[in-house]
PDB file of C-alpha atoms in Angstrom:
ATOM      1  CA  UNK J   1     150.884 154.987  83.172  1.00  0.00           C
ATOM      2  CA  UNK J   2     148.497 156.515  85.699  1.00  0.00           C
ATOM      3  CA  UNK J   3     149.505 159.987  84.491  1.00  0.00           C
ATOM      4  CA  UNK J   4     148.497 159.128  80.926  1.00  0.00           C
ATOM      5  CA  UNK J   5     145.053 158.151  82.146  1.00  0.00           C
ATOM      6  CA  UNK J   6     144.647 160.861  84.738  1.00  0.00           C
ATOM      7  CA  UNK J   7     145.227 163.938  82.592  1.00  0.00           C
ATOM      8  CA  UNK J   8     143.934 162.555  79.273  1.00  0.00           C
ATOM      9  CA  UNK J   9     147.350 162.340  77.605  1.00  0.00           C
ATOM     10  CA  UNK J  10     146.500 158.934  76.168  1.00  0.00           C
ATOM     11  CA  UNK J  11     143.463 160.382  74.417  1.00  0.00           C
ATOM     12  CA  UNK J  12     145.404 163.352  73.018  1.00  0.00           C
ATOM     13  CA  UNK J  13     148.151 161.010  71.814  1.00  0.00           C
ATOM     14  CA  UNK J  14     145.672 158.610  70.207  1.00  0.00           C
ATOM     15  CA  UNK J  15     143.835 161.498  68.549  1.00  0.00           C
ATOM     16  CA  UNK J  16     147.084 162.797  67.072  1.00  0.00           C
ATOM     17  CA  UNK J  17     148.040 159.356  65.717  1.00  0.00           C
ATOM     18  CA  UNK J  18     144.579 158.863  64.212  1.00  0.00           C
ATOM     19  CA  UNK J  19     144.581 162.314  62.596  1.00  0.00           C
ATOM     20  CA  UNK J  20     148.062 161.726  61.146  1.00  0.00           C
ATOM     21  CA  UNK J  21     146.868 158.435  59.637  1.00  0.00           C
ATOM     22  CA  UNK J  22     143.824 160.156  58.127  1.00  0.00           C
ATOM     23  CA  UNK J  23     146.114 162.756  56.568  1.00  0.00           C
ATOM     24  CA  UNK J  24     148.464 160.041  55.306  1.00  0.00           C
ATOM     25  CA  UNK J  25     145.591 158.175  53.681  1.00  0.00           C
ATOM     26  CA  UNK J  26     144.421 161.387  52.011  1.00  0.00           C
ATOM     27  CA  UNK J  27     147.920 162.249  50.767  1.00  0.00           C
ATOM     28  CA  UNK J  28     148.495 158.752  49.344  1.00  0.00           C
ATOM     29  CA  UNK J  29     145.145 158.513  47.533  1.00  0.00           C
ATOM     30  CA  UNK J  30     145.538 159.213  43.865  1.00  0.00           C
ATOM     31  CA  UNK J  31     149.307 158.810  43.728  1.00  0.00           C
ATOM     32  CA  UNK J  32     150.331 156.747  40.701  1.00  0.00           C
ATOM     33  CA  UNK J  33     150.887 153.108  41.628  1.00  0.00           C
ATOM     34  CA  UNK J  34     149.438 153.497  45.133  1.00  0.00           C
ATOM     35  CA  UNK J  35     146.261 151.751  46.201  1.00  0.00           C
ATOM     36  CA  UNK J  36     144.660 151.890  49.635  1.00  0.00           C
ATOM     37  CA  UNK J  37     143.914 148.259  50.515  1.00  0.00           C
ATOM     38  CA  UNK J  38     141.421 148.750  53.348  1.00  0.00           C
ATOM     39  CA  UNK J  39     139.545 151.670  54.823  1.00  0.00           C
ATOM     40  CA  UNK J  40     141.668 153.410  57.439  1.00  0.00           C
ATOM     41  CA  UNK J  41     140.869 152.552  61.010  1.00  0.00           C
ATOM     42  CA  UNK J  42     142.548 154.422  63.843  1.00  0.00           C
ATOM     43  CA  UNK J  43     146.274 154.943  63.185  1.00  0.00           C
ATOM     44  CA  UNK J  44     146.949 152.298  60.490  1.00  0.00           C
ATOM     45  CA  UNK J  45     146.934 152.726  56.718  1.00  0.00           C
ATOM     46  CA  UNK J  46     147.276 149.609  54.556  1.00  0.00           C
ATOM     47  CA  UNK J  47     148.625 150.294  51.074  1.00  0.00           C
ATOM     48  CA  UNK J  48     149.749 148.503  47.947  1.00  0.00           C
ATOM     49  CA  UNK J  49     152.729 150.085  46.186  1.00  0.00           C
ATOM     50  CA  UNK J  50     155.454 148.888  43.843  1.00  0.00           C
ATOM     51  CA  UNK J  51     158.331 147.108  45.585  1.00  0.00           C
ATOM     52  CA  UNK J  52     160.793 149.742  44.325  1.00  0.00           C
ATOM     53  CA  UNK J  53     158.872 152.418  46.242  1.00  0.00           C
ATOM     54  CA  UNK J  54     159.000 150.384  49.447  1.00  0.00           C
ATOM     55  CA  UNK J  55     162.704 149.734  48.947  1.00  0.00           C
ATOM     56  CA  UNK J  56     163.399 153.427  48.354  1.00  0.00           C
ATOM     57  CA  UNK J  57     161.500 154.408  51.491  1.00  0.00           C
ATOM     58  CA  UNK J  58     163.380 151.815  53.546  1.00  0.00           C
ATOM     59  CA  UNK J  59     166.684 153.109  52.156  1.00  0.00           C
ATOM     60  CA  UNK J  60     165.716 156.597  53.340  1.00  0.00           C
ATOM     61  CA  UNK J  61     165.147 155.341  56.876  1.00  0.00           C
ATOM     62  CA  UNK J  62     161.385 154.797  56.955  1.00  0.00           C
ATOM     63  CA  UNK J  63     160.315 151.719  58.922  1.00  0.00           C
ATOM     64  CA  UNK J  64     157.139 149.774  58.187  1.00  0.00           C
ATOM     65  CA  UNK J  65     156.008 146.208  57.624  1.00  0.00           C
ATOM     66  CA  UNK J  66     155.611 144.869  54.093  1.00  0.00           C
ATOM     67  CA  UNK J  67     153.855 141.632  54.998  1.00  0.00           C
ATOM     68  CA  UNK J  68     150.403 142.531  53.681  1.00  0.00           C
ATOM     69  CA  UNK J  69     150.081 140.505  50.512  1.00  0.00           C
ATOM     70  CA  UNK J  70     152.631 140.606  47.698  1.00  0.00           C
ATOM     71  CA  UNK J  71     152.949 144.405  47.523  1.00  0.00           C
ATOM     72  CA  UNK J  72     151.153 145.590  50.641  1.00  0.00           C
ATOM     73  CA  UNK J  73     152.387 147.461  53.674  1.00  0.00           C
ATOM     74  CA  UNK J  74     151.036 148.509  57.041  1.00  0.00           C
ATOM     75  CA  UNK J  75     151.853 152.144  57.711  1.00  0.00           C
ATOM     76  CA  UNK J  76     151.430 153.188  61.328  1.00  0.00           C
ATOM     77  CA  UNK J  77     151.269 156.713  62.696  1.00  0.00           C
ATOM     78  CA  UNK J  78     152.213 157.372  66.297  1.00  0.00           C
ATOM     79  CA  UNK J  79     151.451 159.838  69.048  1.00  0.00           C
ATOM     80  CA  UNK J  80     154.217 162.135  67.788  1.00  0.00           C
ATOM     81  CA  UNK J  81     153.591 161.937  64.015  1.00  0.00           C
ATOM     82  CA  UNK J  82     153.319 165.373  62.423  1.00  0.00           C
ATOM     83  CA  UNK J  83     151.892 166.706  59.159  1.00  0.00           C
ATOM     84  CA  UNK J  84     155.512 167.345  58.112  1.00  0.00           C
ATOM     85  CA  UNK J  85     156.281 163.647  58.698  1.00  0.00           C
ATOM     86  CA  UNK J  86     153.339 162.674  56.521  1.00  0.00           C
ATOM     87  CA  UNK J  87     154.431 165.025  53.746  1.00  0.00           C
ATOM     88  CA  UNK J  88     158.025 163.777  53.908  1.00  0.00           C
ATOM     89  CA  UNK J  89     156.805 160.197  53.590  1.00  0.00           C
ATOM     90  CA  UNK J  90     154.506 161.058  50.688  1.00  0.00           C
ATOM     91  CA  UNK J  91     157.350 162.829  48.935  1.00  0.00           C
ATOM     92  CA  UNK J  92     159.622 159.827  49.718  1.00  0.00           C
ATOM     93  CA  UNK J  93     162.036 161.928  51.677  1.00  0.00           C
ATOM     94  CA  UNK J  94     163.674 160.846  54.862  1.00  0.00           C
TER      95      UNK J  94
END
């Protein structure tokens, strides 16, 4: 833990997660049936999508919580999320 603080790794990791979430929000905006529920803050994107989309993403191995209202989900990006990960999610590939 000290190493993360000492050399700034925690800040680089947080920055990457936040940038991935910003990209995810951008990529999801305007997709049919997708609605951003709340403005993005840090590495979380809250979305409303049809249940069949969530189910298809889960079947392809994506993991996220769907406990945000009747059709909402909390999508989290992590320190190692990449633009390719974001694009694969947007395209519903896994």
